[in-house]
Amino acid sequence: MHEEGNGANREDGPGGSGSAVDEPAFLALERELTVLLRRARANQGEMAREVHPDLESSAYGLLVRLDEHGPQRATELAAYIGVGKATMSRQLRALHELGLVVREPDPADGRAWLVALTPEGHERVRRVREARRARYARRLADWDSREVTELARLLHQLNRGMEK
């Protein structure tokens, strides 16, 4: 026996015959997320190039993380962005050469280093983020502000779920 509607109480497990993932809502979700993520990946590279033309796409997320959370260890940044140590080292070297980040000793562990934004790094991130917010505001100008708030809440919930 199964309930109609949200499909939360299906007898079959995920991927099984009659499971929630076969419902039109989940098929539409998969399609829309595929398009959204493809566009997001392209935009990530665009945002990094707005900071500097030679930056890799994940560098923007790295800069935003440092801007919002302050100095962090490279290993923490690599885990957050989802890249390996070699990629993180290459990106941090490039960001350092551009004068956007510095390494400083970790006061909690003298053997470790923290990565921090320079004043120039903060300024570039601020300018790019302001430009991005203005573009989003133009694209969503015909949305009700409650819809924008709800979209942000749902995306935050999705991002938090992806961290698990």
Coordinates of C-alpha atoms in Angstrom, one line a residue, residues 20-161:
A20 CA 9.1 8.4 -4.8
V21 CA 12.1 9.0 -7.2
D22 CA 9.9 7.9 -10.1
E23 CA 7.2 10.5 -9.4
P24 CA 6.9 13.4 -11.8
A25 CA 8.0 15.9 -9.1
F26 CA 11.3 14.1 -8.6
L27 CA 11.8 13.7 -12.4
A28 CA 11.3 17.5 -12.8
L29 CA 13.6 18.2 -9.8
E30 CA 16.4 16.1 -11.4
R31 CA 16.0 17.9 -14.7
E32 CA 15.9 21.4 -13.2
L33 CA 18.9 20.7 -10.9
T34 CA 20.9 19.3 -13.8
V35 CA 20.3 22.6 -15.7
L36 CA 20.9 24.7 -12.6
L37 CA 24.2 23.0 -11.7
R38 CA 25.5 23.1 -15.3
R39 CA 24.8 26.9 -15.4
A40 CA 26.2 27.3 -11.9
R41 CA 29.5 25.6 -12.9
A42 CA 29.8 28.0 -15.9
N43 CA 28.9 31.0 -13.7
Q44 CA 31.5 29.9 -11.1
G45 CA 34.3 30.3 -13.7
E46 CA 32.8 33.6 -14.8
M47 CA 32.8 34.9 -11.2
A48 CA 36.4 33.8 -10.7
R49 CA 37.5 35.6 -13.9
E50 CA 35.7 38.7 -12.7
V51 CA 38.1 38.7 -9.7
H52 CA 41.0 38.0 -12.0
P53 CA 41.1 36.6 -15.6
D54 CA 43.6 33.8 -14.7
L55 CA 41.7 32.2 -11.8
E56 CA 40.3 28.7 -11.8
S57 CA 36.5 28.4 -11.2
S58 CA 36.6 27.1 -7.7
A59 CA 38.8 30.1 -6.6
Y60 CA 35.8 32.3 -6.3
G61 CA 34.2 30.0 -3.7
L62 CA 37.5 29.9 -1.9
L63 CA 37.7 33.7 -1.8
V64 CA 34.1 34.0 -0.6
R65 CA 34.6 31.4 2.1
L66 CA 37.7 33.4 3.4
D67 CA 35.7 36.6 3.2
E68 CA 32.8 35.3 5.2
H69 CA 34.6 33.0 7.7
G70 CA 38.1 34.6 8.1
P71 CA 41.4 32.8 8.1
Q72 CA 41.4 29.0 7.6
R73 CA 43.8 26.2 7.1
A74 CA 44.3 25.0 3.5
T75 CA 43.0 21.6 4.4
E76 CA 39.8 23.0 5.7
L77 CA 39.4 25.1 2.5
A78 CA 40.1 22.1 0.3
A79 CA 37.5 20.0 2.1
Y80 CA 34.9 22.8 1.8
I81 CA 35.5 23.5 -1.9
G82 CA 35.8 19.8 -2.6
V83 CA 39.3 19.8 -4.2
G84 CA 42.5 17.9 -3.5
K85 CA 45.5 19.2 -1.7
A86 CA 47.4 19.7 -5.0
T87 CA 44.6 21.7 -6.5
M88 CA 44.3 23.8 -3.4
S89 CA 48.1 24.4 -3.2
R90 CA 48.0 25.6 -6.9
Q91 CA 45.1 27.9 -6.3
L92 CA 46.5 29.4 -3.1
R93 CA 49.8 30.0 -4.9
A94 CA 48.1 31.8 -7.7
L95 CA 46.0 33.8 -5.3
H96 CA 49.1 34.7 -3.3
E97 CA 50.9 35.8 -6.4
L98 CA 48.0 38.1 -7.3
G99 CA 48.1 39.6 -3.8
L100 CA 44.7 38.4 -2.8
V101 CA 45.7 36.0 0.1
V102 CA 48.5 35.7 2.6
R103 CA 49.6 32.8 4.8
E104 CA 50.0 33.5 8.5
P105 CA 50.9 31.2 11.5
D106 CA 48.0 29.5 13.2
P107 CA 48.0 30.8 16.8
A108 CA 46.4 27.6 17.9
D109 CA 49.2 25.4 16.4
G110 CA 52.5 27.0 15.5
R111 CA 53.3 24.2 13.0
A112 CA 50.2 25.1 10.9
W113 CA 49.4 28.0 8.7
L114 CA 46.2 29.9 8.1
V115 CA 45.2 31.5 4.8
A116 CA 43.7 34.9 5.0
L117 CA 42.4 37.5 2.5
T118 CA 44.5 40.6 2.0
P119 CA 42.7 44.0 1.9
E120 CA 42.9 43.8 -1.9
G121 CA 41.3 40.3 -1.7
H122 CA 38.4 41.6 0.4
E123 CA 37.9 44.5 -1.9
R124 CA 37.8 42.4 -5.1
V125 CA 35.4 39.9 -3.5
R126 CA 33.2 42.7 -2.3
R127 CA 33.0 44.3 -5.8
V128 CA 32.3 41.0 -7.6
R129 CA 29.6 40.0 -5.0
E130 CA 27.9 43.4 -5.3
A131 CA 27.8 43.0 -9.1
R132 CA 26.5 39.4 -8.8
R133 CA 23.7 40.5 -6.4
A134 CA 22.7 43.3 -8.7
R135 CA 22.4 40.8 -11.6
Y136 CA 20.4 38.4 -9.5
A137 CA 18.1 41.3 -8.4
R138 CA 17.5 42.2 -12.1
R139 CA 16.8 38.6 -13.0
L140 CA 14.4 38.1 -10.1
A141 CA 12.8 41.6 -10.3
D142 CA 9.4 40.2 -11.1
W143 CA 9.5 37.8 -8.2
D144 CA 7.8 38.5 -4.9
S145 CA 10.3 39.2 -2.2
R146 CA 8.9 36.3 -0.2
E147 CA 9.6 34.0 -3.1
V148 CA 13.2 35.1 -3.2
T149 CA 13.5 34.6 0.5
E150 CA 12.0 31.1 0.2
L151 CA 14.3 30.2 -2.7
A152 CA 17.3 31.3 -0.6
R153 CA 16.1 29.3 2.3
L154 CA 15.5 26.2 0.2
L155 CA 18.9 26.4 -1.5
H156 CA 20.6 26.8 1.9
Q157 CA 18.7 23.7 3.1
L158 CA 19.9 21.8 0.0
N159 CA 23.5 23.0 0.4
R160 CA 23.5 21.9 4.1
G161 CA 22.1 18.5 3.1

